[in-house]
mmCIF file of C-alpha atoms in Angstrom:
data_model
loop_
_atom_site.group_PDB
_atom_site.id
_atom_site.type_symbol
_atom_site.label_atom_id
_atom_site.label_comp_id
_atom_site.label_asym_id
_atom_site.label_seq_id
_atom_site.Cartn_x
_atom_site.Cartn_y
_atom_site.Cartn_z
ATOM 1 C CA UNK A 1319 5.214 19.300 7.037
ATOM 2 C CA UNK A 1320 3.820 15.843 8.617
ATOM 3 C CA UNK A 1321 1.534 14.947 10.957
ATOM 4 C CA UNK A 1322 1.860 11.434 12.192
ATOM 5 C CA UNK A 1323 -0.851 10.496 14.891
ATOM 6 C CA UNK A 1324 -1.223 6.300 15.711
ATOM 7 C CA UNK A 1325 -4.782 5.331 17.505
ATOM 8 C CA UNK A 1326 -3.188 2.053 18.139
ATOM 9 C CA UNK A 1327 -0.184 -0.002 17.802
ATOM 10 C CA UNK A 1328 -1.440 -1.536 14.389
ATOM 11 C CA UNK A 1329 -2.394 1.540 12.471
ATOM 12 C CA UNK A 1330 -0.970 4.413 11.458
ATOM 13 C CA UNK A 1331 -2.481 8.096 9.585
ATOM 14 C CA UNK A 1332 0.153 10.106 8.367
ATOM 15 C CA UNK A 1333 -0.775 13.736 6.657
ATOM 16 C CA UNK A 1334 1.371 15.444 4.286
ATOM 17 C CA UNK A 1335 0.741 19.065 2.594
ATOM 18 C CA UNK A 1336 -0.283 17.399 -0.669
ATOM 19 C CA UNK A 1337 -1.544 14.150 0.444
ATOM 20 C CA UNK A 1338 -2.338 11.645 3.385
ATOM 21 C CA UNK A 1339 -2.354 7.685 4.011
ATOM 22 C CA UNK A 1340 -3.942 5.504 6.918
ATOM 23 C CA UNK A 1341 -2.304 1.822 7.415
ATOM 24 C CA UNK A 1342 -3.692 -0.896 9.844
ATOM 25 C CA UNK A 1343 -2.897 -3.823 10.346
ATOM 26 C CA UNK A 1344 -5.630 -6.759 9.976
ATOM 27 C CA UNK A 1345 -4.108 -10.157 10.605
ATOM 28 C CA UNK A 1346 -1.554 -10.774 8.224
ATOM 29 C CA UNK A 1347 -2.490 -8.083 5.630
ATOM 30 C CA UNK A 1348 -2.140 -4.102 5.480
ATOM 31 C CA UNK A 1349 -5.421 -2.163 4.661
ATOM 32 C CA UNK A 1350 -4.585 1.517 3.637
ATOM 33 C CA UNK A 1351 -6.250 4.338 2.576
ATOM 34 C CA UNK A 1352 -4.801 6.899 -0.194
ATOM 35 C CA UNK A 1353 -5.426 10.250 -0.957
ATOM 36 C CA UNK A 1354 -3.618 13.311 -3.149
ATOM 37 C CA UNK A 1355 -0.390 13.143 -4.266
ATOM 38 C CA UNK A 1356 2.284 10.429 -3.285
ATOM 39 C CA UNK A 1357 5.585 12.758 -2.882
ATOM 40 C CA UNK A 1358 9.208 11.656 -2.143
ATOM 41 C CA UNK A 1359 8.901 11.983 1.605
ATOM 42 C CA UNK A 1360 5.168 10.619 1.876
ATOM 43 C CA UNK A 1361 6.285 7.414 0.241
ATOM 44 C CA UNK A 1362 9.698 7.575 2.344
ATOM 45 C CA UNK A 1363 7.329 7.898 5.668
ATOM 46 C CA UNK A 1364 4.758 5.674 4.450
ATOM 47 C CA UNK A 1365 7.745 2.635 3.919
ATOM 48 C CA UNK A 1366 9.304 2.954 6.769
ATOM 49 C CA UNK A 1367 5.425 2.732 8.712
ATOM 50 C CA UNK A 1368 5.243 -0.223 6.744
ATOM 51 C CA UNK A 1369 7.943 -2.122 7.609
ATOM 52 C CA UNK A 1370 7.537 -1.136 11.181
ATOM 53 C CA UNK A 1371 3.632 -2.587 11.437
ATOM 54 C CA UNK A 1372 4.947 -5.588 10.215
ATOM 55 C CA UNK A 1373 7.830 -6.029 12.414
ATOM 56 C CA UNK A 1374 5.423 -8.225 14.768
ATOM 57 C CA UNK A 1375 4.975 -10.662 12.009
ATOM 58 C CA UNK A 1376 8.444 -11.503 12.118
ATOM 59 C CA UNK A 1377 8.855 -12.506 8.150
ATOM 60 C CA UNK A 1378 5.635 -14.489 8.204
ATOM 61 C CA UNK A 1379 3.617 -13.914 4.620
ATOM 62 C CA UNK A 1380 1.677 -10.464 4.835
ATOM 63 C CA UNK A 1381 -0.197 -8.731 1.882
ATOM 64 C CA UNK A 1382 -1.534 -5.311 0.584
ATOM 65 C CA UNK A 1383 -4.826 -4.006 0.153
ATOM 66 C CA UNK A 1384 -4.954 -0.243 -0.642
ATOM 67 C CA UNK A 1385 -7.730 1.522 -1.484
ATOM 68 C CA UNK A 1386 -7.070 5.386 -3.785
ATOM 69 C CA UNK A 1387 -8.883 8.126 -3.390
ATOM 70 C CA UNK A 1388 -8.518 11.930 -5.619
ATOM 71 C CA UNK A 1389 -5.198 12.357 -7.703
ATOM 72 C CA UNK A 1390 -3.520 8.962 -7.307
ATOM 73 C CA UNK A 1391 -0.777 9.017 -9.822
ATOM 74 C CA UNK A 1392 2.767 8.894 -9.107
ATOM 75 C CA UNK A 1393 5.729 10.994 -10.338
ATOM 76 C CA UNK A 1394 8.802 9.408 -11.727
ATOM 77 C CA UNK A 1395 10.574 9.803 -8.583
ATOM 78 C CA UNK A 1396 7.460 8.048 -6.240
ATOM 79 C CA UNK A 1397 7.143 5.601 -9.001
ATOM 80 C CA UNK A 1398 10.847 4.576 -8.649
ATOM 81 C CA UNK A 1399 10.787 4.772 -4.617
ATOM 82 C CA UNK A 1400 7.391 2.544 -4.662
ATOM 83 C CA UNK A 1401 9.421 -0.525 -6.913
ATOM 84 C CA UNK A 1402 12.035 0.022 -4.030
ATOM 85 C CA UNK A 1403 9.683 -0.559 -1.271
ATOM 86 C CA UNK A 1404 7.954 -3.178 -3.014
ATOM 87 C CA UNK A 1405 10.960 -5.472 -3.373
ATOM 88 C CA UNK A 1406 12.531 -4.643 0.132
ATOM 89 C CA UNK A 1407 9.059 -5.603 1.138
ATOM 90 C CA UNK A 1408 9.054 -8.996 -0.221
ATOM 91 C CA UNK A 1409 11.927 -9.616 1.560
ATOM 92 C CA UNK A 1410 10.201 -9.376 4.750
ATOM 93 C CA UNK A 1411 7.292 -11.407 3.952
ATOM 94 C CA UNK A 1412 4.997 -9.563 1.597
ATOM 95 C CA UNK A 1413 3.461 -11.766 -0.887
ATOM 96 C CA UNK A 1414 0.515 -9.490 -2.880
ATOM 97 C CA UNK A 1415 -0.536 -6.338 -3.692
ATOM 98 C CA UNK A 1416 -4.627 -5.708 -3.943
ATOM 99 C CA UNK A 1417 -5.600 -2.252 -4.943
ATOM 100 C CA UNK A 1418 -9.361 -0.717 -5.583
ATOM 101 C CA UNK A 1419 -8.540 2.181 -8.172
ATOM 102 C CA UNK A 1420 -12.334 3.373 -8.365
ATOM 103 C CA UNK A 1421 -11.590 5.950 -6.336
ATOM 104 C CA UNK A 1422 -9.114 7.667 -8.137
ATOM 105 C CA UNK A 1423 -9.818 10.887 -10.282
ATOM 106 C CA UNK A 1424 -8.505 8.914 -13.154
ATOM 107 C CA UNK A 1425 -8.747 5.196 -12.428
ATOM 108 C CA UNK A 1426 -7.437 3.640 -16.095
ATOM 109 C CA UNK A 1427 -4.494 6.049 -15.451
ATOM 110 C CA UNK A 1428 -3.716 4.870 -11.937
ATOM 111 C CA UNK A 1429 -4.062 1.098 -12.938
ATOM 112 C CA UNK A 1430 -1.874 1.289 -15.524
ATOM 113 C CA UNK A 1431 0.616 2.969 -13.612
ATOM 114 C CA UNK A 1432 0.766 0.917 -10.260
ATOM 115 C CA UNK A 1433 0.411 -2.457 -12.897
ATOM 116 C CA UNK A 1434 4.092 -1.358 -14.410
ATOM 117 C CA UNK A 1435 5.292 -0.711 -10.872
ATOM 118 C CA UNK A 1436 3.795 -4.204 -9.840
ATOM 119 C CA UNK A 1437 5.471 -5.622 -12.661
ATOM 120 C CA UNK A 1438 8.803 -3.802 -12.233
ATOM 121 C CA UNK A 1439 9.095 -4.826 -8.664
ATOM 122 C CA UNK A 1440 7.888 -8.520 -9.781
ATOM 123 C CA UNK A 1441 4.894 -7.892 -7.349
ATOM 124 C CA UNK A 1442 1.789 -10.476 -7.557
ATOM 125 C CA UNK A 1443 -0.964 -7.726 -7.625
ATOM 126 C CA UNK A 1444 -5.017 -7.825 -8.271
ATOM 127 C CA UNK A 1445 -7.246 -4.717 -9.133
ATOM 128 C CA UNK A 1446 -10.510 -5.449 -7.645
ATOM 129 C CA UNK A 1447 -13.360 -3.439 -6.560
ATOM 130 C CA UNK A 1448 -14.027 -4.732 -3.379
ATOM 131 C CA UNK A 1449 -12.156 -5.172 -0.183
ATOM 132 C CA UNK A 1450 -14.180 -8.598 -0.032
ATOM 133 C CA UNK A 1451 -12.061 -9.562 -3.587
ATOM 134 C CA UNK A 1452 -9.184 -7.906 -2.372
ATOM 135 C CA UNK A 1453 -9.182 -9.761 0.474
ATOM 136 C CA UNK A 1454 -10.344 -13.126 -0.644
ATOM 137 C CA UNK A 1455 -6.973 -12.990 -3.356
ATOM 138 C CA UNK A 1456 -4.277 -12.246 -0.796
ATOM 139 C CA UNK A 1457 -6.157 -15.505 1.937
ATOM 140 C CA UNK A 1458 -5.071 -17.125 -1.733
ATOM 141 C CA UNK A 1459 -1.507 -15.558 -1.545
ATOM 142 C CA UNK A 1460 -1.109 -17.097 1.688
ATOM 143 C CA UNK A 1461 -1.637 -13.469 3.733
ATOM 144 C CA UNK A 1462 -4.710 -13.719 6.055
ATOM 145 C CA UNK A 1463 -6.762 -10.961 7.489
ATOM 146 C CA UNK A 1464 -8.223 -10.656 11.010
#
């Protein structure tokens, strides 16, 4: 069962049984918020939010900065659907993906996880600790925030 409530056009806070995500939109980059466990229809709900914040931008460049908090980790099923999204993304203007791990209940675990995703879905990606850094990588990529 989901609970989708938006404050505003540009951000989004979706709740799931085992998990929950926030999205907003700051300029040209995504800032989101994890917690629990990524399932199937979380990360089918949480794409298709995606691609509809970024609709505005019309295919200009756009990044990621996510921030994970608790379990983190994906199953083999969310782990495939996440390479998905990432490439359909790039094909509507994402160009990075900056994620602060420190949060997670098992940060080495997370990192290595979402670095094989990044790498599957030939993702440019940056784990920082910081949404300054995270930030400050993707104005590099080309994707500038508010």
């Amino acid at each position: 069962m989901q609970n989708t409530s938006s404050a505003h056009p540009s951000s989004t806070k979706t709740l799931f049984k085992h998990g929950e995500y926030t999205i907003t939109l700051e300029g040209h980059v995504i800032k989101a918020e994890f917690t629990g466990v990524a399932t199937e229809n979380m990360m089918k709900q949480y794409h298709a939010d995606v691609v509809s914040l970024v609709q505005p931008l019309q295919g200009a460049s756009w990044g990621f900065l996510g921030s994970i908090h608790g379990t983190g980790v994906l199953t083999p099923e969310t782990e495939a659907l996440l390479v998905a999204s990432l490439q359909e993304r790039m094909k509507i203007g994402m160009r990075g993906c900056a994620v602060i791990a420190d949060g997670a209940k098992i940060p080495a675990m997370v990192v290595q996880q979402l670095a094989r995703v990044f790498k599957k879905a030939s993702m440019p990606y940056l784990f920082c600790s910081s949404d300054e850094e995270g930030f400050k990588w993707l104005a590099e990529q080309g994707c500038v925030s508010s």
